[in-house]
Short mmCIF file of C-alpha atoms in Angstrom, two decimals:
data_model
loop_
_atom_site.label_atom_id
_atom_site.label_comp_id
_atom_site.label_asym_id
_atom_site.label_seq_id
_atom_site.Cartn_x
_atom_site.Cartn_y
_atom_site.Cartn_z
CA MET A 1271 91.79 56.39 1.49
CA SER A 1272 89.65 59.60 2.09
CA ALA A 1273 87.07 59.01 4.73
CA PRO A 1274 83.31 58.39 4.57
CA ALA A 1275 81.14 61.69 6.26
CA SER A 1276 80.15 59.53 9.98
CA GLY A 1277 84.12 58.29 9.50
CA LEU A 1278 85.32 61.42 9.13
CA ALA A 1279 83.63 62.74 11.91
CA ARG A 1280 85.42 60.84 14.61
CA LEU A 1281 88.78 60.78 12.86
CA VAL A 1282 89.25 64.68 13.02
CA ASP A 1283 87.35 64.65 16.28
CA GLN A 1284 89.94 63.00 18.12
CA PHE A 1285 91.46 66.22 17.06
CA SER A 1286 91.80 69.12 19.72
CA ASP A 1287 93.29 71.64 18.28
CA VAL A 1288 91.59 73.51 15.06
CA THR A 1289 94.31 74.14 12.94
CA VAL A 1290 95.04 70.07 13.17
CA ARG A 1291 91.31 69.73 12.51
CA ASP A 1292 91.71 71.75 9.81
CA LEU A 1293 94.53 69.56 8.00
CA ALA A 1294 93.09 66.05 9.87
CA TRP A 1295 89.99 67.62 7.56
CA LEU A 1296 91.37 68.24 4.34
CA LEU A 1297 94.13 65.01 4.32
CA PHE A 1298 90.43 62.55 4.83
CA ALA A 1299 87.67 64.28 3.80
CA PRO A 1300 85.74 62.45 1.01
CA ASP A 1301 86.80 63.74 -2.37
CA LEU A 1302 84.37 66.13 -4.36
CA LEU A 1303 84.36 64.50 -7.90
CA ARG A 1304 85.10 60.58 -8.84
CA GLU A 1305 87.79 59.41 -10.65
CA GLY A 1306 87.31 60.45 -14.15
CA ASP A 1307 88.76 62.79 -16.73
CA ALA A 1308 91.13 63.65 -13.76
CA THR A 1309 93.51 61.47 -12.27
CA LEU A 1310 92.46 61.96 -8.16
CA ALA A 1311 95.27 62.30 -5.92
CA ARG A 1312 95.77 60.41 -3.16
CA PRO A 1313 97.52 62.20 0.10
CA PHE A 1314 98.77 58.20 1.61
CA PRO A 1315 98.70 55.61 -1.13
CA THR A 1316 99.07 53.20 1.99
CA ALA A 1317 97.57 52.02 4.78
CA ALA A 1318 101.57 52.63 6.40
CA GLU A 1319 101.38 56.17 5.30
CA ARG A 1320 97.84 56.36 6.68
CA ASP A 1321 99.22 55.60 9.63
CA ALA A 1322 101.98 57.29 9.69
CA THR A 1323 100.53 59.99 8.04
CA LEU A 1324 98.30 59.99 12.19
CA ALA A 1325 100.61 59.40 14.00
CA TRP A 1326 101.96 62.87 12.82
CA LEU A 1327 98.52 64.22 13.28
CA ALA A 1328 98.50 63.32 16.93
CA ALA A 1329 101.73 64.75 17.77
CA LEU A 1330 101.27 67.91 15.86
CA ASP A 1331 98.25 68.22 17.43
CA ALA A 1332 100.50 68.39 20.54
CA ALA A 1333 102.39 70.77 19.55
CA PRO A 1334 101.14 72.98 17.02
CA GLN A 1335 102.16 75.87 17.17
CA ALA A 1336 104.79 75.80 14.28
CA LEU A 1337 101.44 74.76 12.07
CA HIS A 1338 99.76 77.63 13.20
CA ASP A 1339 102.98 80.13 12.35
CA HIS A 1340 102.87 78.72 8.63
CA ALA A 1341 98.71 78.90 8.41
CA ARG A 1342 97.16 80.84 10.62
CA ASN A 1343 98.07 84.54 8.86
CA PRO A 1344 95.83 86.56 9.67
CA LYS A 1345 96.15 88.90 7.46
CA LEU A 1346 95.08 86.31 4.99
CA THR A 1347 91.42 85.75 4.21
CA ARG A 1348 91.10 83.38 1.67
CA LEU A 1349 90.16 80.00 2.49
CA GLY A 1350 91.53 78.35 -0.77
CA ILE A 1351 95.07 79.97 0.56
CA TYR A 1352 94.85 78.99 4.03
CA ALA A 1353 93.56 74.94 2.66
CA GLU A 1354 96.76 76.09 0.23
CA SER A 1355 99.07 77.17 3.15
CA LEU A 1356 97.98 73.53 5.26
CA LEU A 1357 97.77 70.73 2.44
CA ARG A 1358 101.71 72.83 2.00
CA TYR A 1359 103.09 72.21 5.68
CA PHE A 1360 102.36 68.75 4.89
CA LEU A 1361 103.89 68.32 1.97
CA ALA A 1362 107.20 69.72 3.22
CA HIS A 1363 107.01 67.94 7.07
CA GLY A 1364 104.22 64.96 6.85
CA PRO A 1365 105.14 61.85 6.52
CA ALA A 1366 104.26 60.16 3.02
CA ALA A 1367 105.70 62.53 0.43
CA ARG A 1368 108.36 64.77 -0.08
CA LEU A 1369 107.68 68.83 -1.55
CA VAL A 1370 109.74 69.44 -4.27
CA ALA A 1371 107.95 73.00 -5.23
CA ALA A 1372 104.61 74.67 -4.38
CA ASN A 1373 103.43 77.60 -6.32
CA VAL A 1374 105.90 77.54 -9.41
CA PRO A 1375 104.92 80.70 -12.39
CA LEU A 1376 104.68 79.50 -15.47
CA ARG A 1377 105.13 82.81 -18.01
CA ARG A 1378 105.39 83.75 -21.10
CA GLN A 1379 106.78 86.76 -22.30
CA ARG A 1380 106.74 88.15 -19.13
CA ARG A 1381 103.01 87.45 -18.30
CA THR A 1382 101.64 84.62 -16.20
CA ILE A 1383 99.50 81.87 -17.92
CA GLY A 1384 99.23 78.97 -14.81
CA GLU A 1385 100.84 77.96 -11.54
CA CYS A 1386 101.35 74.79 -10.70
CA ASP A 1387 100.35 73.82 -6.98
CA PHE A 1388 102.40 71.59 -6.07
CA LEU A 1389 105.72 69.63 -7.27
CA LEU A 1390 106.29 66.80 -5.62
CA GLU A 1391 108.02 62.69 -4.94
CA THR A 1392 106.30 59.48 -3.30
CA ALA A 1393 108.00 57.39 -1.23
CA ASP A 1394 108.54 54.99 -4.55
CA GLY A 1395 110.04 57.27 -6.54
CA ALA A 1396 106.82 59.23 -8.03
CA ARG A 1397 107.11 62.55 -9.16
CA LEU A 1398 103.12 64.29 -9.13
CA HIS A 1399 101.63 67.55 -9.87
CA TRP A 1400 98.59 68.27 -7.61
CA GLU A 1401 96.16 70.82 -8.21
CA LEU A 1402 94.11 71.75 -5.25
CA ALA A 1403 90.27 72.75 -4.95
CA VAL A 1404 88.30 73.27 -1.76
CA LYS A 1405 84.88 74.00 -3.13
CA PHE A 1406 81.39 74.95 -1.37
CA TYR A 1407 78.89 74.99 -4.20
CA LEU A 1408 74.23 74.66 -3.27
CA HIS A 1409 72.54 72.23 -5.76
CA ILE A 1410 70.11 74.63 -7.86
CA SER A 1411 68.01 72.52 -9.98
CA ALA A 1412 68.12 74.98 -13.75
CA GLN A 1413 65.48 72.05 -15.44
CA GLY A 1414 62.95 73.44 -12.63
CA GLU A 1415 62.07 71.89 -9.32
CA ALA A 1416 60.47 68.43 -10.87
CA ALA A 1417 63.96 67.23 -12.53
CA ARG A 1418 65.85 64.60 -9.81
CA GLU A 1419 69.19 64.36 -11.49
CA ALA A 1420 71.30 66.78 -11.52
CA ARG A 1421 74.24 68.03 -14.04
CA LEU A 1422 76.95 69.43 -12.77
CA SER A 1423 76.03 73.49 -13.93
CA ASP A 1424 73.28 73.42 -10.63
CA TYR A 1425 75.52 73.06 -8.44
CA VAL A 1426 76.55 77.74 -7.68
CA GLY A 1427 78.46 79.34 -5.23
CA PRO A 1428 76.48 80.98 -2.31
CA ASN A 1429 77.68 84.63 -3.92
CA LEU A 1430 76.46 83.11 -7.41
CA GLN A 1431 80.37 84.20 -8.40
CA ASP A 1432 81.21 80.86 -9.71
CA ARG A 1433 79.96 77.03 -10.28
CA PHE A 1434 81.27 73.63 -10.69
CA ASP A 1435 80.55 73.37 -14.17
CA ILE A 1436 83.19 76.23 -15.07
CA LYS A 1437 85.38 75.09 -12.41
CA HIS A 1438 85.68 71.66 -13.87
CA ALA A 1439 86.49 73.11 -17.27
CA ARG A 1440 89.15 74.55 -15.95
CA LEU A 1441 90.93 72.24 -13.16
CA THR A 1442 90.31 69.85 -16.56
CA THR A 1443 91.67 71.27 -19.25
CA HIS A 1444 93.95 74.41 -18.47
CA GLN A 1445 94.95 74.08 -14.42
CA LEU A 1446 95.95 69.78 -14.79
CA GLY A 1447 97.89 70.20 -18.02
CA LEU A 1448 100.25 72.71 -17.49
CA THR A 1449 103.24 70.30 -16.54
CA LYS A 1450 103.25 69.54 -20.59
CA ARG A 1451 104.15 72.99 -21.23
CA THR A 1452 107.13 73.87 -23.38
CA GLU A 1453 106.60 76.99 -20.36
CA PHE A 1454 107.56 74.39 -17.71
CA ALA A 1455 109.83 72.28 -19.50
CA ALA A 1456 112.27 75.76 -19.56
CA LEU A 1457 112.29 75.73 -16.07
CA GLY A 1458 114.53 72.66 -15.49
CA PHE A 1459 111.84 70.48 -13.24
CA GLU A 1460 113.23 67.05 -14.15
CA GLY A 1461 110.14 64.75 -15.27
CA PRO A 1462 108.02 62.63 -15.91
CA TRP A 1463 105.26 64.41 -13.98
CA ARG A 1464 101.76 62.43 -13.59
CA ALA A 1465 98.95 65.55 -13.01
CA GLN A 1466 96.19 64.57 -10.04
CA LEU A 1467 93.53 67.10 -8.78
CA PHE A 1468 93.07 67.43 -4.75
CA ILE A 1469 89.36 68.31 -5.02
CA LYS A 1470 87.48 68.58 -1.33
CA GLY A 1471 84.61 70.06 -0.43
CA ARG A 1472 81.03 70.57 0.74
CA LEU A 1473 77.75 69.74 -1.59
CA PHE A 1474 74.50 71.71 0.05
CA TYR A 1475 70.80 70.19 -1.14
CA HIS A 1476 67.48 72.21 0.01
CA GLY A 1477 65.73 70.93 2.49
CA ALA A 1478 63.13 69.45 0.21
CA ASP A 1479 65.29 68.51 -1.79
CA ASP A 1480 68.40 66.29 -0.31
CA GLY A 1481 67.75 62.66 -0.87
CA HIS A 1482 65.81 62.79 -3.96
CA VAL A 1483 67.79 64.36 -6.16
CA GLU A 1484 70.21 62.24 -7.54
CA PRO A 1485 73.99 63.75 -8.12
CA ALA A 1486 76.05 64.86 -11.20
CA PRO A 1487 77.69 62.24 -12.53
CA GLU A 1488 81.18 63.12 -12.67
CA ILE A 1489 80.29 63.82 -8.66
CA GLY A 1490 81.64 61.60 -6.01
CA GLU A 1491 79.70 58.57 -3.87
CA HIS A 1492 80.78 59.51 -0.71
CA HIS A 1493 80.43 63.47 -1.13
CA LEU A 1494 79.96 66.21 2.25
CA ARG A 1495 76.42 67.47 2.06
CA GLY A 1496 74.80 70.15 3.60
CA TRP A 1497 71.10 71.44 2.88
CA TRP A 1498 69.99 74.91 2.43
CA LEU A 1499 66.44 77.03 2.83
CA THR A 1500 65.33 80.28 2.24
CA ALA A 1501 64.99 82.70 4.46
CA SER A 1502 61.10 82.55 5.25
CA GLU A 1503 61.86 78.92 4.98
CA TRP A 1504 64.07 78.63 8.47
CA ARG A 1505 61.77 80.98 9.84
CA THR A 1506 58.59 78.24 9.04
CA ALA A 1507 60.35 75.80 10.11
CA ARG A 1508 62.45 77.10 13.66
CA ALA A 1509 58.60 78.41 15.19
CA ALA A 1510 57.27 74.74 14.11
CA THR A 1511 60.07 73.86 16.91
CA SER A 1512 60.35 75.09 20.62
CA ASP A 1513 64.17 73.17 20.39
CA ASP A 1514 66.27 73.72 22.95
CA GLU A 1515 68.33 70.86 22.65
CA ARG A 1516 70.30 72.46 19.91
CA ALA A 1517 72.30 75.70 19.37
CA TRP A 1518 73.39 77.54 15.80
CA VAL A 1519 76.84 78.78 15.01
CA VAL A 1520 77.39 80.95 11.98
CA GLN A 1521 80.83 80.20 10.25
CA PRO A 1522 83.15 82.47 8.96
CA ARG A 1523 84.26 81.29 5.91
CA MET A 1524 87.94 79.96 7.14
CA ALA A 1525 85.91 77.75 9.37
CA TRP A 1526 84.25 76.44 6.51
CA LEU A 1527 86.42 73.48 6.53
CA ALA A 1528 86.67 71.05 10.54
CA SER A 1529 83.28 70.70 12.49
CA ARG A 1530 84.25 73.28 15.52
CA ARG A 1531 83.56 71.75 19.46
CA LEU A 1532 81.54 73.70 20.99
CA ASP A 1533 82.06 74.38 24.91
CA PRO A 1534 79.06 74.45 26.42
CA ALA A 1535 79.63 77.66 28.46
CA ASP A 1536 78.77 78.86 25.17
CA ALA A 1537 76.45 76.31 24.28
CA GLN A 1538 74.28 77.43 26.89
CA ALA A 1539 74.03 81.08 25.97
CA LEU A 1540 73.80 80.00 22.40
CA VAL A 1541 70.97 77.96 23.27
CA ALA A 1542 69.43 80.92 25.99
CA GLY A 1543 69.47 83.38 22.64
CA THR A 1544 68.05 81.37 20.41
CA GLU A 1545 65.42 83.92 19.61
CA SER A 1546 67.42 86.88 18.88
CA ILE A 1547 69.37 84.46 16.64
CA ARG A 1548 66.44 82.99 14.57
CA THR A 1549 64.95 86.54 14.18
CA SER A 1550 68.97 87.63 13.23
CA LEU A 1551 68.89 84.59 10.28
CA ALA A 1552 65.58 84.59 8.95
CA ALA A 1553 66.14 87.87 8.68
CA THR A 1554 69.71 87.47 6.37
CA VAL A 1555 70.42 89.28 3.23
CA ALA A 1556 73.27 87.30 1.91
CA PRO A 1557 74.25 83.14 2.23
CA THR A 1558 75.38 82.23 5.70
CA MET A 1559 76.62 79.20 6.34
CA ILE A 1560 75.60 77.58 9.83
CA ALA A 1561 76.16 74.58 12.39
CA VAL A 1562 74.08 72.96 14.06
CA TYR A 1563 75.04 71.71 17.71
CA ALA A 1564 73.15 69.10 19.36
CA ARG A 1565 74.00 67.45 22.52
CA ASP A 1566 74.47 63.46 22.96
CA GLU A 1567 73.59 61.45 26.12
CA THR A 1568 76.94 62.35 28.12
CA GLY A 1569 76.55 66.62 28.02
CA GLU A 1570 78.70 66.71 24.46
CA TRP A 1571 77.53 69.57 21.96
CA LEU A 1572 78.13 67.64 19.12
CA GLU A 1573 77.57 69.50 15.37
CA GLU A 1574 74.49 67.85 13.92
CA SER A 1575 74.82 69.38 10.12
CA ARG A 1576 76.01 72.19 8.75
CA GLY A 1577 73.84 74.68 6.14
CA PHE A 1578 73.53 77.91 4.38
CA ILE A 1579 70.08 80.18 4.77
CA VAL A 1580 69.54 82.07 1.68
CA PRO A 1581 67.82 85.37 1.28
CA ASP A 1582 63.99 84.54 -0.59
CA ASP A 1583 65.38 85.79 -3.79
CA TRP A 1584 68.77 83.78 -3.73
CA PRO A 1585 66.99 80.66 -5.89
CA GLU A 1586 65.86 82.46 -8.88
CA ARG A 1587 68.60 84.04 -8.93
CA ALA A 1588 70.83 81.05 -8.19
CA ARG A 1589 68.76 79.22 -10.49
CA ALA A 1590 69.06 81.60 -13.86
CA PHE A 1591 72.40 81.59 -12.80
CA ALA A 1592 73.17 77.40 -13.38
CA ALA A 1593 70.38 78.11 -16.29
CA SER A 1594 73.43 80.48 -17.90
CA ALA A 1595 75.61 77.56 -18.79
CA PRO A 1596 74.86 75.89 -22.57
#
């Protein structure tokens, strides 16, 4: 029961605390993939469990310190570990399931061959094995600009160290099969266990192509979208507008999940510094995620979109990385 993009924004906006917002985003964001060779996880399979989860999140929003103590470790700078900690808190303390174990290692001859992210039991007694993935990929057509039907390998990580087809294969052929291995059976967790994929994130399309690209068949119908532009394209686009009703905010990696609230005073400072922000982003040497905020009729600053500004040579390198897929 995930929420489409517009519904997700309304749902997340009811919570004030940043960490609670991230947890709500993780639970309610649309799945990045559609049902296929992997069964997708459902955090709350019934309407009653969904309503109970929203009430639990509201109570947590009023007193979030326990969640902060669990998930906000300044030594942890990896977004995936942060997302794992959020989901683990929900399974351990939320109203919809019971956590049996988390991060269960499988070993053969003292060598770790895999790790089960979550083992849980639902209210009706089903035993589930969840593998969590939170991914952010940019679309680049390895087949040239004329190609409008994407392949999974056309979605690449911003730093070109990851590709969606590689991650998908790893999840479906290795991770989801861990509870069927003899090494897992030897651990003594009473089963059987049904493996499911919990995959969330956002896919970013070139500014000129968004709306014209047919996503890869494996992609979820309601997946979250963003845009990307090269530094030169960004500089040209911004030079053509005199927009004093928008603010641009660089998003650090740990803020890539839910939208953030923008304080009016902070927004005005950002608008006043628009020119320096534009110059900085236009000279970027690494892919940089930004959030664009616009002021509504009430004067509140709301997130309008998210995107990446990439160096001018990034598309050529990204296309070569996508083309290296078999």
